Coordinates of N, CA and C in Angstrom, one line a residue:
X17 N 111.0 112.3 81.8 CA 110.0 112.7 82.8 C 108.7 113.0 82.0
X18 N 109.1 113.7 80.9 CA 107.2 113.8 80.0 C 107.0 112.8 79.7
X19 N 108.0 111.5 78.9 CA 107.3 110.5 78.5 C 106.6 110.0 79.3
X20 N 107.3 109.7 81.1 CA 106.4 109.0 82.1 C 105.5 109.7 82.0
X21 N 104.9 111.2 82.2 CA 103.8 111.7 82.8 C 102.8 111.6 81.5
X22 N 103.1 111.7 80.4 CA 102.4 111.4 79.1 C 101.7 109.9 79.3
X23 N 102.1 109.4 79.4 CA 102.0 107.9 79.9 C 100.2 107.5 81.0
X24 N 101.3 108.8 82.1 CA 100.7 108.2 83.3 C 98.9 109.4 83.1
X25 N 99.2 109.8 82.2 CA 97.6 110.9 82.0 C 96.7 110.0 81.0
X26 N 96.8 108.5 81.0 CA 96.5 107.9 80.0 C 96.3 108.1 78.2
X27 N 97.6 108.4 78.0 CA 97.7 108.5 76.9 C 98.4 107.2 75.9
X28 N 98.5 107.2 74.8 CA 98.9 106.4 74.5 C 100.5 106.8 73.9
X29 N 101.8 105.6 73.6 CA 102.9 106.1 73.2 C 103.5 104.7 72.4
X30 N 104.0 105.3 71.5 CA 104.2 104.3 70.7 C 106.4 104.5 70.6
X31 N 107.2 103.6 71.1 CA 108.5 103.7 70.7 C 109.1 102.8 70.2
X32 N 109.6 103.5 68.9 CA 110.7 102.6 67.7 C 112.2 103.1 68.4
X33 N 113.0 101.7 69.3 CA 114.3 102.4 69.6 C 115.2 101.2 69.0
X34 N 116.3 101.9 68.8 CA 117.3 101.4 67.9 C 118.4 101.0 69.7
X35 N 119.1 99.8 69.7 CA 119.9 99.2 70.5 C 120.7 99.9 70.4
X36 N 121.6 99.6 69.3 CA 122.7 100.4 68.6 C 122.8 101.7 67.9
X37 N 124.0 102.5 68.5 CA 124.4 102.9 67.7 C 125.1 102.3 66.4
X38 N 125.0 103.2 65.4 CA 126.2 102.6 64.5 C 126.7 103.7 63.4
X39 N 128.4 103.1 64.0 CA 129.2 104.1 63.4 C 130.1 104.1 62.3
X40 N 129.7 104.5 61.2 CA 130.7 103.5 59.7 C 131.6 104.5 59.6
X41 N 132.6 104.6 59.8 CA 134.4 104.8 59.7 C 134.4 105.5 58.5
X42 N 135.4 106.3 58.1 CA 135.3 106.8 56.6 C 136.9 106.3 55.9
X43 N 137.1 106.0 55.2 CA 138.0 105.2 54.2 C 139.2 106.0 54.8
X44 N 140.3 104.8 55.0 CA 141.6 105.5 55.5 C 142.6 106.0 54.7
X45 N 143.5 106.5 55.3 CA 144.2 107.1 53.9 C 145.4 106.8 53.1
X46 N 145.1 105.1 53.5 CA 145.9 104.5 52.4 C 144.8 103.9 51.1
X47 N 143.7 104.5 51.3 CA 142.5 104.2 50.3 C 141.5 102.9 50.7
X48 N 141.5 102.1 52.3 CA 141.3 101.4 52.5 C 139.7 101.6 53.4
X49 N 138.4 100.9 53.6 CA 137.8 101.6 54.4 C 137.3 100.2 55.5
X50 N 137.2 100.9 56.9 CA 136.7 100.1 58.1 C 135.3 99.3 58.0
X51 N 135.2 98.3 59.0 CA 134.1 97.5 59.2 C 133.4 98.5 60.0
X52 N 132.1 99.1 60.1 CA 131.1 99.7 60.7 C 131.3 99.1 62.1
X53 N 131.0 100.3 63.3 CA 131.4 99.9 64.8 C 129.8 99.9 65.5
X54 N 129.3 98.9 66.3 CA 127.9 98.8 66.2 C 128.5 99.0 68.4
X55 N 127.6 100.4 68.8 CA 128.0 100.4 70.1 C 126.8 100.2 71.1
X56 N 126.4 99.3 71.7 CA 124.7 99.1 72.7 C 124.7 100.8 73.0
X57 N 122.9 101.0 72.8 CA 122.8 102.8 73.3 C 122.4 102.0 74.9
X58 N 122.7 103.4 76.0 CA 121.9 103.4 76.8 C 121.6 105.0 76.8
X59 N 120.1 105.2 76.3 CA 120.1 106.7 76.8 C 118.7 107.0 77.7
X60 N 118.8 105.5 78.7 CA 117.8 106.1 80.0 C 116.7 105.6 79.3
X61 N 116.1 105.8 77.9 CA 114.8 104.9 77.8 C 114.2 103.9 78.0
X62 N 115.3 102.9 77.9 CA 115.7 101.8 78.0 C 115.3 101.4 79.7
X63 N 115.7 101.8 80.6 CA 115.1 101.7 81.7 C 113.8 102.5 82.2
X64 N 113.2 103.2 81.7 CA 112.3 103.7 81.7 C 111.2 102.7 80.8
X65 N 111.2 102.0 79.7 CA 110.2 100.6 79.5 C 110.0 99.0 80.4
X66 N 112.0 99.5 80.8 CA 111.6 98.2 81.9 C 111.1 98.4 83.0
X67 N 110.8 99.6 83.9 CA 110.6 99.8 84.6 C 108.5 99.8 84.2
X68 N 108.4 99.7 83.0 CA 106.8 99.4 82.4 C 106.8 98.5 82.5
X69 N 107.6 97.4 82.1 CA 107.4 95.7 82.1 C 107.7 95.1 80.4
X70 N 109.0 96.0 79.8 CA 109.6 95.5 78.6 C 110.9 95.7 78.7
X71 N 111.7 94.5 78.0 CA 113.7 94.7 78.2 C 113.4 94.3 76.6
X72 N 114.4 95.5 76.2 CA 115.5 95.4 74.7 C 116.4 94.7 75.0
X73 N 116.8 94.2 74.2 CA 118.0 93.5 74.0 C 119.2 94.1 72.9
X74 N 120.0 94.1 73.7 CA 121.7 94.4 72.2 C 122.0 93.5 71.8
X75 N 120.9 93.3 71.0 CA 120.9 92.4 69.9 C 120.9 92.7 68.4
X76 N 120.7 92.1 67.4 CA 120.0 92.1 66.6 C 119.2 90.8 66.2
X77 N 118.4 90.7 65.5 CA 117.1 89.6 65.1 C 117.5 89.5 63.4
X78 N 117.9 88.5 62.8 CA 117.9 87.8 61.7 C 117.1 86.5 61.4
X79 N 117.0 86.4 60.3 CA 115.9 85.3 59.8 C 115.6 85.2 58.5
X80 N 115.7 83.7 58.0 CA 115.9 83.2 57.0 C 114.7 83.5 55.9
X81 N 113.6 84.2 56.5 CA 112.5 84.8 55.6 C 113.0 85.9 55.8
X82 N 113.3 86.6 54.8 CA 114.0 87.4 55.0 C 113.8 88.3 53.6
X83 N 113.7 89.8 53.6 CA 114.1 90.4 52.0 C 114.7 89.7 51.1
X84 N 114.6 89.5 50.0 CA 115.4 89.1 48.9 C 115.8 90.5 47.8
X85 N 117.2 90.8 47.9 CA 117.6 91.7 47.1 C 118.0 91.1 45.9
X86 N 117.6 91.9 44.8 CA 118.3 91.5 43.3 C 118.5 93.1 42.1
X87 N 120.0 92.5 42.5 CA 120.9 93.1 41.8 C 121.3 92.9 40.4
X88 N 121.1 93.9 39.4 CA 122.3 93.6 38.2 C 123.8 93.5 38.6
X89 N 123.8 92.4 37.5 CA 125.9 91.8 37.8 C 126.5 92.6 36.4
X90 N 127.5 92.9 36.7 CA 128.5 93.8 35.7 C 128.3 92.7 34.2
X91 N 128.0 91.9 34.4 CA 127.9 90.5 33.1 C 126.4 90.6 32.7
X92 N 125.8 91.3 33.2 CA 124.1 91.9 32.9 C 123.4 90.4 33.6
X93 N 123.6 89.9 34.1 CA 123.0 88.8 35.3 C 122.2 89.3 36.4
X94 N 121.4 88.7 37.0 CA 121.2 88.9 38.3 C 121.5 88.5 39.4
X95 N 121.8 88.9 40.8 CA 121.9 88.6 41.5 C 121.4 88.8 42.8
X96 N 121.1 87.6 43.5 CA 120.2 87.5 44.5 C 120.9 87.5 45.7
X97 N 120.5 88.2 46.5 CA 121.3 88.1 48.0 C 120.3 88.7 49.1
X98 N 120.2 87.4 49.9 CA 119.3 87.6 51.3 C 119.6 88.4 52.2
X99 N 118.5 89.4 52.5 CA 119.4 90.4 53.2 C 118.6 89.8 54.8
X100 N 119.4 89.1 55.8 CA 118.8 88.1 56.7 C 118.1 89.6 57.8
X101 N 119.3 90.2 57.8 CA 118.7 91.7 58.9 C 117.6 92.9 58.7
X102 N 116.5 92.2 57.6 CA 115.3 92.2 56.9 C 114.6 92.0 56.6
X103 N 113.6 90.8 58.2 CA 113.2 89.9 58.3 C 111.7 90.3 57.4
X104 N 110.9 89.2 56.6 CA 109.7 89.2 56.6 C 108.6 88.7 57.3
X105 N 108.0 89.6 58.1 CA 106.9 89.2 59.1 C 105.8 89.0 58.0
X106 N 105.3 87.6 58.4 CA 103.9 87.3 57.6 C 103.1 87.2 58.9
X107 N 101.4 86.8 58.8 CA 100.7 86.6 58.9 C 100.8 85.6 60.2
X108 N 101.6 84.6 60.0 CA 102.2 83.5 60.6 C 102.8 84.3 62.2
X109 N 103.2 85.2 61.9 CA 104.2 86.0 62.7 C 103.5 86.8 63.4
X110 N 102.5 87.3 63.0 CA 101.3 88.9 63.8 C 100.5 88.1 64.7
X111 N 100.1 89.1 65.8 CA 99.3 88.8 66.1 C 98.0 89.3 65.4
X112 N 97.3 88.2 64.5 CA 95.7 88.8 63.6 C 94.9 88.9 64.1
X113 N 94.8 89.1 65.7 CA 93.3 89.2 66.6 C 93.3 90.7 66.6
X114 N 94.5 91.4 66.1 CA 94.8 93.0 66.3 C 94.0 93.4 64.7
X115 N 93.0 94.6 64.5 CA 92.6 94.9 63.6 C 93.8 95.4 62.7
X116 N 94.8 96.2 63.2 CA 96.0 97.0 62.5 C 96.4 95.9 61.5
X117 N 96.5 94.7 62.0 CA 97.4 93.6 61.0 C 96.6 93.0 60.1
X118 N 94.9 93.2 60.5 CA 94.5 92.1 59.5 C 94.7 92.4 58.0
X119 N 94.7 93.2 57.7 CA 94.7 93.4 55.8 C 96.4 93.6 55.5
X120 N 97.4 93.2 56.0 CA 98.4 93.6 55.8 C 99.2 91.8 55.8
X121 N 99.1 91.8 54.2 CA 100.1 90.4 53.7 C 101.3 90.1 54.2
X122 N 101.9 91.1 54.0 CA 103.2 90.8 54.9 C 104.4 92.0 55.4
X123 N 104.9 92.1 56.0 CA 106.0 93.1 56.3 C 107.4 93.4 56.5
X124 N 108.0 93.7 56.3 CA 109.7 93.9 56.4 C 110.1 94.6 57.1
X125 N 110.8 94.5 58.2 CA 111.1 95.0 59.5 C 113.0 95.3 58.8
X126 N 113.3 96.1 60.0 CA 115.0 95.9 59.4 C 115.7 96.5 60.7
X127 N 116.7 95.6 60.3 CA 117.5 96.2 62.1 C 116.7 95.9 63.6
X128 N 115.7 94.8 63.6 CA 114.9 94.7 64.9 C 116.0 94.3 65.8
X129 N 115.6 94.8 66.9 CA 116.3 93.8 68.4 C 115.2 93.0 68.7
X130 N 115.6 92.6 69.7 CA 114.6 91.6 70.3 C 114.0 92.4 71.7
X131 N 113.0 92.2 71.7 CA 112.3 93.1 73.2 C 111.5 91.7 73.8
X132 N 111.6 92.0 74.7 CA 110.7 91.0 75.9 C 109.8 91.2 77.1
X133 N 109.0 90.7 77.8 CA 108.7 91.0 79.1 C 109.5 90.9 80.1
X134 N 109.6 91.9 80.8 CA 110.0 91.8 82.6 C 110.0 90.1 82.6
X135 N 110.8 89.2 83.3 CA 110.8 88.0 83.9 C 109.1 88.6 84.8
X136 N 108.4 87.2 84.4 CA 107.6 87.2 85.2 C 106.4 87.7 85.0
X137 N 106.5 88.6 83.8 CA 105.0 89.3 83.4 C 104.7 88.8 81.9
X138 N 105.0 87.4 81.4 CA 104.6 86.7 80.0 C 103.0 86.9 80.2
X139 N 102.6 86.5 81.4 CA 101.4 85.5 81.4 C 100.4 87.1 81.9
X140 N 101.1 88.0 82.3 CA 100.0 89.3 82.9 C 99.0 89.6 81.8
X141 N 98.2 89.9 82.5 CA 96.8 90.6 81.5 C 97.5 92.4 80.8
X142 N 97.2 92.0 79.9 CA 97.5 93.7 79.5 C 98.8 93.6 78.6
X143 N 99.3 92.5 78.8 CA 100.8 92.1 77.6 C 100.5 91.4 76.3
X144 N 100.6 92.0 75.4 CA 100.6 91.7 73.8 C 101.7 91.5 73.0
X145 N 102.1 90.3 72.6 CA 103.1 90.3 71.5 C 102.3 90.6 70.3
X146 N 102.8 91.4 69.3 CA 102.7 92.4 68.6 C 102.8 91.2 66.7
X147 N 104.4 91.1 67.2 CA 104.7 90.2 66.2 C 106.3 89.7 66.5
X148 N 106.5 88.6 65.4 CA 107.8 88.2 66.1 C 108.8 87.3 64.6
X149 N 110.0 87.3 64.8 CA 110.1 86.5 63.5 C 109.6 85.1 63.2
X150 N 110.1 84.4 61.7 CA 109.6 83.4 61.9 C 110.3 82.4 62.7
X151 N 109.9 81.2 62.4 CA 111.2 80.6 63.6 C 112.5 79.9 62.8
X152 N 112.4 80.5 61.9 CA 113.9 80.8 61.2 C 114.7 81.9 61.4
X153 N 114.4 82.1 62.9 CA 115.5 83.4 63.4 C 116.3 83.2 64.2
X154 N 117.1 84.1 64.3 CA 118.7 83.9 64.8 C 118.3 85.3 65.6
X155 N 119.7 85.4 66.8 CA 120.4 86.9 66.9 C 121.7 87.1 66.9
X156 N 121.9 88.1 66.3 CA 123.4 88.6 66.3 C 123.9 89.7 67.4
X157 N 124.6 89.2 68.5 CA 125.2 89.7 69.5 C 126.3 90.9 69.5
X158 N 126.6 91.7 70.4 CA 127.6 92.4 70.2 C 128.9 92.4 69.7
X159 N 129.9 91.6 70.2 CA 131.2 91.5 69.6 C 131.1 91.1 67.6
X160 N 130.3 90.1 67.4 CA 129.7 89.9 66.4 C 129.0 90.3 65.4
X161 N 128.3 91.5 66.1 CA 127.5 92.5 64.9 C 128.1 93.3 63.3
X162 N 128.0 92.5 62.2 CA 128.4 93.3 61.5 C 127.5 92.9 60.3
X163 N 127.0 93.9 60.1 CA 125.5 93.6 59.3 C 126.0 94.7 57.7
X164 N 127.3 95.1 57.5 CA 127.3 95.9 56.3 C 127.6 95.1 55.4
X165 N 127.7 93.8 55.0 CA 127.4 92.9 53.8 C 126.6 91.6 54.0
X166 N 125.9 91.8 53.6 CA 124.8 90.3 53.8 C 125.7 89.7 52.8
X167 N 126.4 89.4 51.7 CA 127.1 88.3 51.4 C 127.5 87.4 51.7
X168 N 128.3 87.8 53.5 CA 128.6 86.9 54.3 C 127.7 86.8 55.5
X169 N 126.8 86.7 55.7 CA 125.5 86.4 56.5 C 126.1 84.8 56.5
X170 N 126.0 84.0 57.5 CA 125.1 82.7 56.8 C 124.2 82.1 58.3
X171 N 123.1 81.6 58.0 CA 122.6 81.5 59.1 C 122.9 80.3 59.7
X172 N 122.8 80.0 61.3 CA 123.0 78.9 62.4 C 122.7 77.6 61.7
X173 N 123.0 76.5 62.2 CA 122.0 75.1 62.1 C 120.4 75.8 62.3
X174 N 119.8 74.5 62.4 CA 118.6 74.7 62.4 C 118.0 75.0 63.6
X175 N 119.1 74.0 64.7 CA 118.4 74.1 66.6 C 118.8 75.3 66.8
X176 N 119.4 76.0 66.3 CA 120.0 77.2 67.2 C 118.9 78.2 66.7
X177 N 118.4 77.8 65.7 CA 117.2 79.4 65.1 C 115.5 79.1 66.3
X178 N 114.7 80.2 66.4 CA 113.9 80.5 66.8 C 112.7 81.6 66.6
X179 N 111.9 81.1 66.8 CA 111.0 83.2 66.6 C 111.0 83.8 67.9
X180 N 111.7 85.1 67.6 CA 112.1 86.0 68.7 C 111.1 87.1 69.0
X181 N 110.2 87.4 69.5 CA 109.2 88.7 69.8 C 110.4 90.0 69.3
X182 N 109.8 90.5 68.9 CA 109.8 92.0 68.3 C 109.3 93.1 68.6
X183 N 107.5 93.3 69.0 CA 107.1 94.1 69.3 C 106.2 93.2 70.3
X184 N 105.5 94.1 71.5 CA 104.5 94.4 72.3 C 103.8 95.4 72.5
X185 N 102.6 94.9 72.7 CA 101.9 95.9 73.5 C 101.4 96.1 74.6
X186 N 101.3 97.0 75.4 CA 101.3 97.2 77.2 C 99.8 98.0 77.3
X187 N 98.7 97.7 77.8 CA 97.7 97.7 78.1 C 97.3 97.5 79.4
X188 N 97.9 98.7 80.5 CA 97.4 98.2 82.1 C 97.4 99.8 82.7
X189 N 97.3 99.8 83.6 CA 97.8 100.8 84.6 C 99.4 101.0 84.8
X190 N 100.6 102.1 84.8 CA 101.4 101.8 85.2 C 101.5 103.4 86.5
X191 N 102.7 102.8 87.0 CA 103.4 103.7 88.1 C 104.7 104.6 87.5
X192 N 104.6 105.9 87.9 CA 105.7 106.9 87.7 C 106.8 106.1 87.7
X193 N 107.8 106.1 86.7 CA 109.4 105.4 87.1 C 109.7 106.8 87.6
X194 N 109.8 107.8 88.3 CA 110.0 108.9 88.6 C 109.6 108.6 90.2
X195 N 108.6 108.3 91.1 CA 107.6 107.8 91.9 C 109.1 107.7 93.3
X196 N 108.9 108.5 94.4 CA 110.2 108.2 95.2 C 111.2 108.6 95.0
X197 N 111.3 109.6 93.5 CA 113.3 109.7 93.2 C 113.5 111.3 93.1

C-alpha cells in the first residue's frame, strides 16, 4: 500500500525483483552436496506492477555475450568459462536516447528475468524498454533452472535464441491497485 501511494503522489520508484528464490542445500552427511532449489517468489509485488502495466517472468535470461570468467588451473593454465547468466548489455542493447546510458560502454547484468508489458500496452505512450539482451539470448525455465555451474551451460541452436527486454520504464498516470478493495 505505500509503494502504491508513493507512486500515486507522483513520485518516482525504481524496483530490482528477483523471480526466484534460491535455496543451496548444505552438504549431506555422507559428505555429498545438493543441486541449489530455484522456487518462483510471489510476494504481492509482482501483481502490484502488473496491475501498472509490467509482467516478470520465472524465468531466467541467458546469452551468449556474456561475462567471460578466467580462472587459474591447478597446472598454472587458464581457464575460461562463460558465465551465460551474466549477460553483457552493450550499447546495441540500451536504449541510448536515455541520457543515463549514454557514457556507459557496456554492462553486466546477472540473474535477470525477463519483464514485459501488459498484452496490449507495447505500443502505449509512456512505455520504455530500458534494455534487453543481445539476440543471443535464451531463457531458462523453472523445472530447468540450475545456474550453479556454468560448465554445463550450453546454449540453444541459433532459432531458438532471441533479445529478451530486461528493464522498462513506465512514464504515465497510474490508478491505485488498492482503488475498490
Amino acid at each position: 500500500y505505500q509503494l502504491d501511494q508513493f507512486v500515486l503522489r507522483g513520485n518516482n520508484l525504481v524496483m530490482f525483483l528477483d523471480s526466484h528464490s534460491v535455496f543451496m542445500p548444505q552438504g549431506n552427511q555422507f559428505g555429498g552436496s545438493q543441486e541449489p532449489v530455484y522456487i518462483p517468489r510471489n510476494t504481492g509485488v509482482e501483481e502490484l506492477i502488473r496491475h501498472y502495466g509490467l509482467e516478470l517472468d520465472t524465468a531466467y535470461i541467458l546469452d551468449e555475450k556474456s561475462f567471460l570468467q578466467r580462472q587459474r588451473t591447478a597446472q598454472g593454465g587458464v581457464a575460461e568459462v562463460e558465465v551465460y547468466f551474466a549477460p553483457i548489455v552493450g550499447q546495441a542493447e540500451r536504449n541510448t536516447s536515455l541520457p543515463i546510458f549514454v557514457n556507459i560502454p557496456d554492462m553486466v547484468v546477472l540473474n535477470m528475468s525477463p519483464v514485459r508489458p501488459v498484452e496490449g500496452m507495447e505500443s502505449e505512450a509512456g512505455v520504455t524498454r530500458l534494455f534487453s539482451s543481445s539476440p543471443d539470448g535464451w531463457m531458462m525455465r523453472d523445472d530447468g533452472i540450475n545456474l550453479s555451474n556454468p560448465y554445463f551451460l550450453t546454449p540453444p541452436p541459433d532459432e531458438d535464441q532471441e533479445s529478451i527486454p530486461m528493464a522498462y520504464m513506465l512514464e504515465r498516470s497510474f490508478k491505485s491497485y488498492f482503488a475498490g478493495k
